[in-house]
Coordinates of C-alpha atoms in Angstrom, one line a residue:
M44 CA 0.8 -2.7 -0.6
M45 CA -2.9 -1.7 -1.4
N46 CA -3.4 1.4 -3.5
R47 CA -6.8 1.6 -2.2
R48 CA -3.4 0.4 0.1
T49 CA -1.7 0.9 -3.5
A50 CA 0.2 -1.1 -0.6
A51 CA 2.5 -0.5 0.6
A52 CA 4.8 1.2 1.4
I53 CA 5.6 3.6 3.3
S54 CA 8.4 6.0 2.7
A55 CA 7.6 9.6 3.2
V56 CA 5.9 11.0 5.6
L57 CA 8.4 12.4 7.9
A58 CA 9.0 16.2 8.0
L59 CA 5.3 17.5 6.7
G60 CA 6.5 20.0 4.2
F61 CA 4.7 19.7 0.6
A62 CA 5.9 21.9 -2.0
A63 CA 3.7 23.0 -5.1
S64 CA 5.4 25.4 -6.9
A65 CA 8.3 23.5 -7.9
C66 CA 11.5 25.5 -7.9
G67 CA 14.7 25.0 -10.1
G68 CA 16.8 25.8 -7.6
G69 CA 14.9 24.3 -4.6
G70 CA 12.8 26.7 -3.9
S71 CA 13.2 29.7 -1.3
S72 CA 14.2 28.5 2.2
D73 CA 11.1 30.9 3.8
G74 CA 8.6 29.3 1.7
G75 CA 8.3 32.0 -0.8
N76 CA 7.1 31.1 -4.1
G77 CA 9.3 33.4 -6.1
A78 CA 11.0 30.8 -8.2
T79 CA 9.9 29.4 -11.5
A80 CA 7.8 26.2 -11.1
K81 CA 8.9 23.2 -13.3
A82 CA 7.6 19.7 -13.9
N83 CA 8.8 16.8 -12.2
T84 CA 10.8 18.6 -9.7
A85 CA 9.2 16.6 -6.7
V86 CA 10.5 13.2 -8.3
T87 CA 14.2 13.8 -7.7
G88 CA 14.3 16.8 -5.4
I89 CA 12.7 19.1 -3.3
A90 CA 10.2 21.4 -4.7
N91 CA 9.1 24.8 -2.8
K92 CA 11.9 23.9 -0.1
T93 CA 11.2 25.6 3.4
T94 CA 12.2 25.6 7.3
K95 CA 9.2 27.7 8.1
K96 CA 6.5 26.8 10.8
G97 CA 3.2 26.9 10.9
G98 CA 0.0 26.8 8.6
T99 CA -2.1 23.8 8.1
V100 CA -2.1 21.1 6.0
T101 CA -5.1 20.1 4.2
A102 CA -5.9 16.3 2.5
E103 CA -8.7 15.1 0.6
H104 CA -9.7 11.7 -0.2
S105 CA -12.3 10.6 -2.6
S106 CA -13.9 7.8 -0.2
G107 CA -11.8 7.5 3.2
A108 CA -9.2 5.2 4.8
D109 CA -9.9 1.5 5.3
S110 CA -9.0 2.4 9.5
L111 CA -6.8 5.1 10.4
D112 CA -5.4 2.5 13.0
P113 CA -2.0 1.6 12.3
G114 CA -3.0 -1.7 13.1
N115 CA -5.6 -2.0 11.0
T116 CA -4.8 -0.9 7.6
Y117 CA -3.3 -1.7 4.4
Y118 CA -3.9 1.2 2.2
G119 CA -0.2 2.6 1.2
W120 CA -1.3 6.4 1.7
V121 CA -2.3 5.6 5.4
Q122 CA 0.6 3.8 5.9
N123 CA 2.4 7.0 4.7
F124 CA 0.4 9.3 6.4
S125 CA 0.1 7.2 10.0
R126 CA 3.9 8.1 10.6
L127 CA 2.9 11.5 11.7
Y128 CA 1.1 10.1 14.5
A129 CA 2.5 6.7 15.0
R130 CA 6.1 5.7 15.1
T131 CA 7.1 2.2 13.8
L132 CA 10.4 0.4 14.5
L133 CA 12.1 1.4 11.5
T134 CA 11.5 3.5 8.3
F135 CA 12.3 4.9 5.4
K136 CA 14.9 7.9 4.9
P137 CA 12.8 11.1 4.1
V138 CA 14.9 12.5 0.9
P139 CA 13.8 12.7 -2.2
G140 CA 15.2 10.2 -4.8
S141 CA 16.4 6.9 -4.8
G142 CA 17.8 7.6 -1.5
N143 CA 14.2 7.0 0.2
L144 CA 14.2 3.2 -0.4
K145 CA 17.0 2.9 2.3
V146 CA 15.4 1.5 5.7
V147 CA 16.3 3.9 8.7
P148 CA 16.1 3.7 12.7
D149 CA 12.4 5.3 13.8
L150 CA 11.3 4.1 17.2
A151 CA 14.4 1.6 17.3
T152 CA 18.0 3.0 18.1
G153 CA 19.0 1.1 14.8
P154 CA 18.5 -2.1 12.5
G155 CA 17.7 -5.2 13.8
K156 CA 20.2 -7.6 14.8
S157 CA 20.1 -10.9 13.3
S158 CA 20.9 -14.6 14.1
P159 CA 23.2 -16.4 11.5
D160 CA 20.0 -18.4 10.3
A161 CA 17.6 -15.0 10.1
K162 CA 15.2 -16.8 12.8
T163 CA 15.9 -14.5 15.5
W164 CA 15.9 -10.6 15.5
T165 CA 16.4 -8.0 18.1
Y166 CA 15.7 -4.5 18.3
H167 CA 16.2 -2.1 20.8
I168 CA 13.7 1.2 21.4
R169 CA 14.7 4.3 21.9
K170 CA 14.3 5.8 25.4
G171 CA 11.9 9.2 26.1
V172 CA 9.4 8.2 23.1
K173 CA 6.1 8.8 24.9
F174 CA 2.3 8.8 24.0
Q175 CA 0.0 11.8 24.2
D176 CA -0.8 10.8 27.9
G177 CA 2.9 10.8 28.8
T178 CA 3.6 7.2 29.3
E179 CA 6.9 6.2 27.9
V180 CA 6.9 3.6 25.3
T181 CA 8.2 0.1 26.0
S182 CA 8.8 -2.9 24.2
K183 CA 6.1 -4.5 25.5
D184 CA 3.7 -1.7 24.2
V185 CA 4.8 -2.7 20.4
K186 CA 4.2 -6.5 21.0
Y187 CA 1.1 -5.8 21.7
A188 CA 0.6 -3.6 18.9
I189 CA 1.5 -6.7 16.6
E190 CA -0.1 -9.3 18.7
R191 CA -3.9 -7.2 18.2
S192 CA -2.9 -6.7 14.3
N193 CA -2.2 -10.1 13.6
F194 CA -4.3 -12.3 15.9
A195 CA -7.5 -10.9 16.4
P196 CA -9.3 -10.8 12.9
E197 CA -12.5 -10.8 14.4
A198 CA -11.7 -7.3 14.9
L199 CA -9.1 -6.0 13.1
S200 CA -8.8 -7.6 9.7
N201 CA -7.2 -5.4 7.0
G202 CA -4.0 -5.4 7.5
P203 CA -1.7 -8.2 6.2
T204 CA -0.5 -11.2 7.9
Y205 CA 3.6 -11.5 7.7
F206 CA 3.7 -11.6 11.2
K207 CA 1.3 -14.6 11.9
T208 CA 3.0 -16.4 9.1
Y209 CA 6.4 -16.3 10.4
L210 CA 6.2 -16.0 14.1
A211 CA 7.1 -19.5 15.6
D212 CA 4.5 -20.4 18.1
D213 CA 1.1 -19.0 16.8
K214 CA -0.7 -21.7 17.2
G215 CA -3.3 -22.2 19.7
Y216 CA -2.6 -18.1 20.2
K217 CA -6.1 -16.8 19.8
G218 CA -5.0 -13.0 20.3
P219 CA -4.9 -10.5 23.0
Y220 CA -8.4 -10.0 23.1
K221 CA -9.4 -13.9 24.0
D222 CA -5.7 -14.8 25.5
K223 CA -5.1 -13.4 28.9
S224 CA -2.3 -14.8 29.9
P225 CA 0.5 -12.3 30.9
D226 CA 3.0 -13.4 28.6
G227 CA 0.8 -13.0 25.5
L228 CA 2.4 -14.6 22.2
K229 CA 5.5 -16.6 23.4
S230 CA 7.5 -16.0 20.3
I231 CA 8.0 -12.4 20.9
E232 CA 10.0 -11.6 23.9
T233 CA 10.5 -8.5 26.0
P234 CA 13.1 -9.3 28.1
D235 CA 13.6 -5.4 29.1
A236 CA 11.7 -2.2 28.5
N237 CA 13.9 -1.4 25.5
T238 CA 14.7 -4.6 24.2
I239 CA 12.0 -7.0 21.8
V240 CA 13.0 -10.1 20.6
F241 CA 11.3 -11.9 17.4
H242 CA 11.7 -15.9 17.1
L243 CA 10.7 -16.8 13.9
S244 CA 9.7 -20.2 12.7
K245 CA 11.9 -19.6 9.5
P246 CA 14.3 -17.7 8.1
F247 CA 13.2 -13.9 6.8
A248 CA 15.7 -12.2 5.4
D249 CA 13.3 -8.8 4.9
M250 CA 13.0 -8.6 8.5
D251 CA 14.1 -4.8 8.6
Y252 CA 11.6 -4.1 5.8
L253 CA 8.8 -5.9 7.9
A254 CA 9.7 -3.6 11.0
T255 CA 8.9 -0.5 8.8
F256 CA 5.3 -1.8 8.9
S257 CA 2.5 0.6 10.7
Q258 CA 1.6 -3.0 12.7
T259 CA 5.2 -2.3 14.7
A260 CA 3.3 0.9 16.2
P261 CA 3.1 1.1 19.6
V262 CA -0.4 0.7 21.2
E263 CA -1.2 1.2 25.0
K264 CA -3.4 -1.7 25.8
K265 CA -5.6 0.2 28.3
F266 CA -6.6 2.3 25.6
D267 CA -7.4 -0.2 22.9
T268 CA -10.9 -1.2 22.0
G269 CA -10.3 -2.9 18.7
A270 CA -11.9 -1.9 15.9
S271 CA -13.0 1.2 17.2
Y272 CA -9.7 2.0 17.9
Q273 CA -9.0 5.0 15.2
K274 CA -11.9 6.9 17.2
N275 CA -9.6 7.1 20.3
I276 CA -5.5 6.7 18.7
Q277 CA -2.7 7.5 21.3
S278 CA -0.1 9.2 19.4
T279 CA 3.6 8.8 19.7
G280 CA 4.1 11.5 16.7
P281 CA 4.1 14.8 16.4
Y282 CA 0.7 15.1 15.9
K283 CA -2.6 14.1 17.8
F284 CA -6.4 13.6 16.9
S285 CA -8.4 16.3 17.7
S286 CA -11.4 15.2 15.8
F287 CA -12.3 12.1 13.8
N288 CA -15.6 11.0 12.3
E289 CA -15.5 7.8 10.1
A290 CA -17.5 9.6 7.2
T291 CA -15.6 13.0 7.1
G292 CA -12.1 12.4 8.0
A293 CA -10.0 13.8 11.1
T294 CA -8.3 16.8 12.7
F295 CA -5.0 16.5 14.0
V296 CA -3.1 19.0 16.3
R297 CA 0.6 19.1 17.8
N298 CA 1.3 16.7 20.1
P299 CA 3.0 18.3 23.0
E300 CA 4.2 14.9 24.5
W301 CA 6.2 14.4 21.5
D302 CA 9.8 15.2 21.6
P303 CA 12.1 16.1 18.5
K304 CA 15.3 15.1 20.3
T305 CA 14.2 11.5 20.0
D306 CA 13.0 11.7 16.9
P307 CA 15.6 11.7 13.8
I308 CA 13.2 11.7 11.0
R309 CA 10.3 13.9 11.8
K310 CA 10.6 18.1 11.4
A311 CA 6.6 18.7 12.2
L312 CA 6.3 22.2 10.5
P313 CA 2.5 22.5 10.0
D314 CA 0.5 23.3 13.1
K315 CA -2.5 21.5 12.1
L316 CA -3.5 18.8 9.5
V317 CA -7.2 18.5 7.9
L318 CA -8.2 15.1 6.7
K319 CA -11.1 15.2 4.5
Y320 CA -13.2 12.1 3.4
N321 CA -15.8 11.5 0.8
V322 CA -14.8 14.8 -1.7
N323 CA -15.5 13.7 -5.8
Q324 CA -12.0 13.3 -7.4
T325 CA -12.5 16.2 -10.0
T326 CA -13.4 18.4 -7.2
I327 CA -10.3 17.2 -5.4
D328 CA -8.5 18.2 -8.4
E329 CA -10.0 21.9 -8.7
H330 CA -9.1 22.4 -5.2
L331 CA -5.2 21.5 -5.9
I332 CA -5.4 23.7 -9.0
N333 CA -7.4 26.5 -7.0
D334 CA -4.6 26.1 -4.3
E335 CA -7.7 25.7 -1.7
T336 CA -6.3 21.9 -0.7
T337 CA -2.8 20.7 -0.1
V338 CA -2.7 17.3 -1.2
A339 CA -4.8 14.5 -2.5
I340 CA -4.0 12.2 -0.1
D341 CA -4.8 8.6 -2.1
G342 CA -1.7 9.9 -4.0
T343 CA -2.7 8.3 -7.4
G344 CA -3.0 11.2 -9.4
V345 CA -5.2 13.9 -10.9
A346 CA -8.4 12.1 -12.7
S347 CA -8.5 11.2 -16.5
K348 CA -11.1 14.5 -17.0
T349 CA -8.6 16.7 -15.3
Q350 CA -5.8 15.5 -17.1
P351 CA -5.9 17.8 -20.6
K352 CA -6.4 21.1 -18.4
V353 CA -4.0 20.3 -16.3
L354 CA -1.3 19.1 -19.6
S355 CA -2.2 21.6 -21.9
N356 CA -1.8 24.6 -19.7
P357 CA 2.4 25.2 -19.3
Q358 CA 2.0 27.2 -16.2
E359 CA -0.1 24.1 -14.6
K360 CA 1.9 21.6 -16.2
A361 CA 5.0 23.0 -14.3
Q362 CA 2.7 22.3 -11.4
T363 CA 3.3 18.2 -11.9
D364 CA 5.0 15.2 -11.4
N365 CA 4.8 12.3 -13.1
P366 CA 6.7 9.4 -11.1
F367 CA 6.0 5.6 -11.6
A368 CA 4.2 4.3 -8.8
G369 CA 6.0 1.3 -8.6
A370 CA 2.5 -0.5 -8.7
L371 CA 0.7 -2.5 -11.0
Q372 CA -2.6 -2.4 -12.1
Y373 CA -4.1 -6.0 -12.9
L374 CA -7.0 -8.1 -13.3
A375 CA -7.7 -10.9 -10.7
L376 CA -9.0 -14.3 -12.1
D377 CA -10.5 -15.9 -9.2
N378 CA -9.5 -19.6 -9.9
K379 CA -12.3 -20.7 -7.3
V380 CA -15.0 -19.2 -9.4
K381 CA -16.1 -21.2 -12.7
P382 CA -14.8 -21.0 -15.8
F383 CA -11.8 -19.9 -14.2
D384 CA -11.1 -22.7 -12.4
N385 CA -10.3 -24.1 -15.8
V386 CA -6.3 -22.7 -16.8
N387 CA -7.3 -22.2 -20.4
C388 CA -10.0 -20.3 -19.7
R389 CA -7.6 -18.0 -17.5
L390 CA -5.4 -17.6 -20.6
A391 CA -8.2 -16.9 -22.7
V392 CA -8.4 -13.6 -20.8
Q393 CA -4.6 -13.1 -21.1
Y394 CA -4.6 -13.1 -24.5
A395 CA -8.0 -11.2 -24.9
V396 CA -7.3 -8.0 -23.0
D397 CA -5.9 -4.8 -25.0
K398 CA -3.5 -3.1 -22.9
S399 CA -2.8 -0.2 -25.1
G400 CA -6.4 0.5 -25.4
M401 CA -6.8 0.6 -22.0
I402 CA -3.8 2.8 -21.4
D403 CA -5.2 5.1 -24.3
A404 CA -9.0 5.2 -22.2
V405 CA -7.4 5.9 -19.0
G406 CA -5.2 8.9 -20.3
G407 CA -2.5 7.7 -22.0
S408 CA 1.2 7.4 -21.6
V409 CA 1.2 9.8 -18.3
K410 CA -0.9 7.2 -16.8
G411 CA 1.9 3.9 -17.4
T412 CA 3.2 1.6 -19.8
P413 CA 1.7 -2.0 -20.6
A414 CA 2.5 -4.6 -18.6
T415 CA 3.6 -8.2 -18.7
T416 CA 5.0 -9.3 -15.3
V417 CA 3.4 -8.8 -11.9
I418 CA 6.5 -7.6 -10.7
P419 CA 7.0 -3.6 -12.0
P420 CA 10.4 -2.7 -12.9
T421 CA 11.0 -0.3 -10.1
V422 CA 10.9 -3.2 -7.7
N423 CA 14.2 -5.4 -6.8
G424 CA 13.8 -8.9 -8.6
Y425 CA 12.1 -7.7 -11.4
K426 CA 12.9 -9.8 -14.5
K427 CA 11.7 -8.5 -18.4
F428 CA 9.5 -11.4 -19.8
D429 CA 6.3 -12.1 -21.6
L430 CA 4.3 -15.3 -21.6
Y431 CA 1.5 -13.9 -23.6
P432 CA 2.9 -11.5 -26.3
T433 CA 0.3 -9.7 -28.6
A434 CA 1.3 -7.5 -31.5
G435 CA 1.6 -4.0 -30.0
N436 CA -0.2 -5.2 -26.5
K437 CA -3.1 -4.9 -28.0
G438 CA -4.8 -8.5 -27.6
S439 CA -5.6 -11.2 -30.0
V440 CA -8.9 -12.2 -30.6
A441 CA -7.4 -15.5 -32.4
K442 CA -5.4 -17.1 -29.5
A443 CA -8.0 -16.0 -26.9
K444 CA -10.7 -18.1 -28.9
E445 CA -8.0 -20.9 -29.1
Y446 CA -8.0 -21.0 -25.2
L447 CA -11.7 -20.8 -24.9
A448 CA -12.1 -23.6 -27.1
K449 CA -9.5 -25.6 -25.1
C450 CA -11.6 -24.4 -21.9
G451 CA -14.6 -26.0 -23.3
K452 CA -16.4 -22.7 -24.0
P453 CA -15.9 -22.0 -27.7
K454 CA -18.4 -19.5 -27.5
G455 CA -17.8 -17.1 -24.4
F456 CA -19.5 -17.1 -21.0
S457 CA -20.7 -14.6 -18.5
T458 CA -18.9 -13.5 -15.5
T459 CA -19.1 -10.4 -13.1
L460 CA -16.4 -7.9 -13.1
T461 CA -15.8 -5.6 -9.9
A462 CA -14.1 -2.5 -9.8
R463 CA -13.9 0.8 -7.1
S464 CA -16.9 3.3 -7.7
D465 CA -14.9 6.4 -6.4
R466 CA -12.3 5.6 -8.8
P467 CA -12.7 6.8 -12.3
D468 CA -10.0 5.6 -14.0
E469 CA -10.5 2.0 -12.5
I470 CA -14.3 2.4 -13.5
T471 CA -12.8 3.2 -17.1
A472 CA -10.3 0.8 -17.4
A473 CA -12.7 -1.9 -16.3
T474 CA -15.6 -0.3 -19.2
Q475 CA -12.4 -1.1 -21.6
L476 CA -11.7 -4.0 -20.6
Q477 CA -15.5 -5.2 -20.8
Q478 CA -15.4 -4.1 -24.6
S479 CA -12.1 -6.1 -25.2
L480 CA -13.7 -9.1 -23.5
K481 CA -17.1 -8.6 -25.6
K482 CA -15.1 -9.6 -28.6
V483 CA -14.0 -13.2 -28.2
G484 CA -17.6 -13.7 -26.7
I485 CA -16.7 -13.2 -22.6
T486 CA -19.6 -11.0 -21.2
A487 CA -18.1 -9.2 -18.1
N488 CA -20.9 -7.5 -16.1
I489 CA -19.6 -4.3 -14.1
K490 CA -20.5 -3.8 -10.3
T491 CA -18.9 -1.0 -8.4
F492 CA -18.1 -0.3 -5.0
P493 CA -16.5 2.0 -2.8
A494 CA -13.0 1.6 -1.9
D495 CA -13.0 1.8 1.6
K496 CA -15.3 -1.5 1.7
Y497 CA -14.0 -3.1 -1.4
F498 CA -11.5 -5.7 0.5
T499 CA -13.6 -6.1 3.8
D500 CA -17.2 -6.5 2.3
F501 CA -16.7 -7.8 -1.6
A502 CA -13.9 -8.5 -3.5
G503 CA -11.6 -9.2 -0.5
V504 CA -14.2 -11.9 0.8
P505 CA -13.9 -15.1 -1.1
D506 CA -17.5 -16.5 0.6
W507 CA -18.9 -12.8 -1.3
V508 CA -16.8 -13.4 -4.3
H509 CA -17.8 -17.0 -4.6
K510 CA -21.7 -16.2 -4.6
N511 CA -22.0 -13.4 -6.6
N512 CA -19.8 -15.4 -9.2
A513 CA -17.4 -12.5 -9.2
G514 CA -14.8 -14.4 -11.3
M515 CA -13.1 -10.7 -12.6
M516 CA -11.6 -8.0 -10.1
M517 CA -9.9 -4.9 -10.8
M518 CA -6.9 -4.4 -8.5
A519 CA -4.4 -2.1 -7.9
W520 CA -0.8 -3.3 -5.8
G521 CA 1.9 -1.0 -4.8
A522 CA 4.8 -3.1 -3.1
D523 CA 4.8 -3.4 1.0
W524 CA 8.4 -3.1 0.8
P525 CA 10.6 -2.8 -2.7
T526 CA 11.5 -6.2 -3.2
G527 CA 9.9 -9.3 -4.8
Y528 CA 8.8 -10.8 -1.5
G529 CA 7.0 -7.5 -0.6
F530 CA 5.4 -7.3 -3.7
L531 CA 4.3 -10.4 -4.7
D532 CA 3.8 -12.5 -1.2
Q533 CA 0.3 -11.0 -0.1
I534 CA -1.2 -11.2 -3.4
A535 CA 0.0 -14.5 -4.9
D536 CA 0.8 -16.5 -1.5
G537 CA -1.9 -18.9 -0.5
R538 CA -1.5 -18.4 3.0
A539 CA -2.7 -14.9 2.8
I540 CA -6.1 -15.9 1.8
K541 CA -8.6 -14.7 4.4
P542 CA -12.0 -15.1 5.1
S543 CA -12.3 -11.0 4.9
G544 CA -10.2 -8.0 4.1
G545 CA -8.0 -10.6 2.0
T546 CA -5.7 -9.2 -1.1
N547 CA -5.2 -12.6 -2.8
L548 CA -8.2 -12.0 -4.8
S549 CA -7.4 -14.6 -7.3
E550 CA -7.2 -17.1 -4.4
L551 CA -4.0 -18.6 -5.6
N552 CA -2.7 -21.2 -3.5
D553 CA 0.0 -23.5 -5.4
P554 CA 2.1 -25.4 -2.9
A555 CA 5.0 -24.9 -5.6
I556 CA 4.9 -21.0 -5.6
N557 CA 4.3 -21.2 -1.9
N558 CA 7.4 -23.4 -1.1
E559 CA 9.5 -21.1 -3.6
F560 CA 8.2 -18.1 -1.3
D561 CA 9.7 -19.3 2.0
K562 CA 13.1 -20.6 -0.2
A563 CA 13.6 -17.5 -1.3
I564 CA 13.1 -15.2 1.6
A565 CA 15.3 -17.7 3.6
T566 CA 18.1 -17.0 0.8
V567 CA 20.2 -14.5 3.0
D568 CA 22.1 -13.3 -0.2
D569 CA 20.8 -10.2 -1.7
T570 CA 21.6 -11.3 -5.4
A571 CA 20.9 -14.7 -5.1
R572 CA 17.7 -13.7 -3.6
N573 CA 16.3 -11.3 -5.8
A574 CA 17.3 -13.9 -8.7
E575 CA 13.9 -15.9 -6.6
W576 CA 11.6 -13.1 -7.7
G577 CA 11.9 -13.4 -11.3
K578 CA 11.5 -17.1 -11.0
I579 CA 8.5 -16.9 -8.8
D580 CA 6.6 -14.3 -11.2
Q581 CA 7.2 -16.3 -14.1
M582 CA 5.3 -19.4 -12.0
I583 CA 2.5 -16.9 -11.0
M584 CA 1.9 -15.8 -14.5
K585 CA 1.7 -19.7 -16.0
Q586 CA -1.4 -19.9 -13.9
G587 CA -2.8 -17.0 -15.4
S588 CA -4.7 -16.0 -12.4
I589 CA -3.1 -12.4 -12.4
V590 CA -3.6 -10.5 -15.8
P591 CA -1.1 -7.7 -15.5
L592 CA -2.8 -4.6 -17.1
Y593 CA -0.3 -1.6 -16.8
Y594 CA 2.4 -0.5 -14.6
K595 CA 0.8 2.6 -13.1
K596 CA 2.0 6.4 -13.1
N597 CA 0.9 8.9 -11.2
L598 CA 0.5 12.5 -12.6
L599 CA 0.6 14.4 -9.3
Y600 CA -0.6 18.3 -9.2
R601 CA 1.7 20.4 -6.1
P602 CA -0.6 23.2 -5.1
K603 CA 1.3 26.7 -5.4
S604 CA 1.5 27.3 -1.2
A605 CA 2.3 23.8 -0.8
A606 CA 5.9 23.3 0.4
N607 CA 8.7 20.6 0.8
V608 CA 7.0 18.6 -1.9
E609 CA 8.9 15.4 -2.9
V610 CA 7.9 12.2 -4.0
A611 CA 8.3 9.1 -1.7
A612 CA 10.3 5.8 -2.5
A613 CA 10.0 4.9 -5.6
Y614 CA 7.6 1.6 -5.3
L615 CA 5.1 4.1 -3.4
G616 CA 5.2 6.9 -6.0
M617 CA 3.4 9.3 -4.0
Y618 CA 4.1 12.3 -2.2
D619 CA 6.0 12.4 1.2
Y620 CA 3.4 13.1 3.8
T621 CA 5.9 13.5 6.5
T622 CA 7.8 16.3 4.8
L623 CA 5.0 18.2 3.7
T624 CA 3.8 21.4 4.9
S625 CA 1.9 24.5 3.7
T626 CA 3.3 28.0 3.0
K627 CA -0.5 29.7 3.6

């Protein structure tokens, strides 16, 4: 899931209760801040625990969302945040530590019931769940949500394509905006108002993980306006929109139609949520330190410029958490852009990169550790290996030049390197990478673009990439769910390539890898299935199209008035927005 979505990733929006002064004993029950704060309290526990209702949670972002529409997003933080207004079939358990990797019922009454071959999955929806207009949610609303999010790319292009890939009879179906037949997509059945049945074209053992995706959040057809639906989203959660502006953000207030009796997940402690867009990252950091905002909503941590100020002061350091993000910072090499259509040119880059130097440049060990695999160590299926070893992970000029000669570019070449303009660390990493590449004769001309348009207008649009010779693209990725499939599929399966909003930036489309994905996800036995992901990881690395840079860590800061702060599932590495609240 892009951490744009790092996607995906969801595990934490459920009780809205954030805590900034991490208390050694879990904090006071009334939201007081009398206990002494301690670093990393929220990684495995709850900081500044409270059950007190009221207050306002203020969240800030340096750019903005791709969309707040649950069916048109792929940002991890939106998947996380949207659970406050959009209930999904299943979700992740809102508890600190590894327990929040467990999938639990949300809109559904329980996990999916699978056929023996894992090709048919049935879910039952809770009775009494209502939209904010008082209409009760039915299985047809969930079906419609999936139809619009997966089969209408002309209007909704940001989300993943899992349902479209695996549903049985999508051929000829043109989406709900063009297909006006009463039955819609036949591979999703709704035999009654509270039952939904998915018929898949092939076995899919991770279906319950897919059911946690925001694309399963119900949508009332009469309110749907395509891409502009985010201006009038109908809530099923404890909060509803009271205002929205694509440039400045949104405000949320309590949804009177939300019934806690139907919701075992959310506690809904704050009275109000304020989401602010386009706030400079260093300004957000200052607001956090000065207790003027509750959370940096993107979940990627303080900027490098702020880091020394936080870590050198024991009082400020005590307000921090430094979890692994379950994410990979990497470089995508588009194998459709010359000279990266030659595998040896790609391997030259694999050897040229100084990963240790890059980590030092972005802030040191609190920002991550050198990566040699695509799957991070925190995701099921990880297997340790290094196909392109260099001393100290500092790169090898000699090996890089050896492969440049093999690809017919002994003197090097020029290309374009893209990065996101509102992510200072990514620009720093790109600049350091540029210097490493220069040593072997590769000139990388850096071009930057805003994160909210990076995938829809630039790096995620193959036509734009080809026309602009963008052979190199900075990318960060987190698991859609904590398995090898949930991490790899949307960045390495050729069927995930899209005309816009894509995340397979390398345009990797190897039939052998695609087939291996199908074989692995059809394996019902968990142990055998997890072993397959390590094999696929090695197949991807042999192609050289993805250059792992570092396994990301986030240096998160907890403002002193933030309460019920806990870190979401290990594969997300951000705070759980559903437990977040404020004692102000």
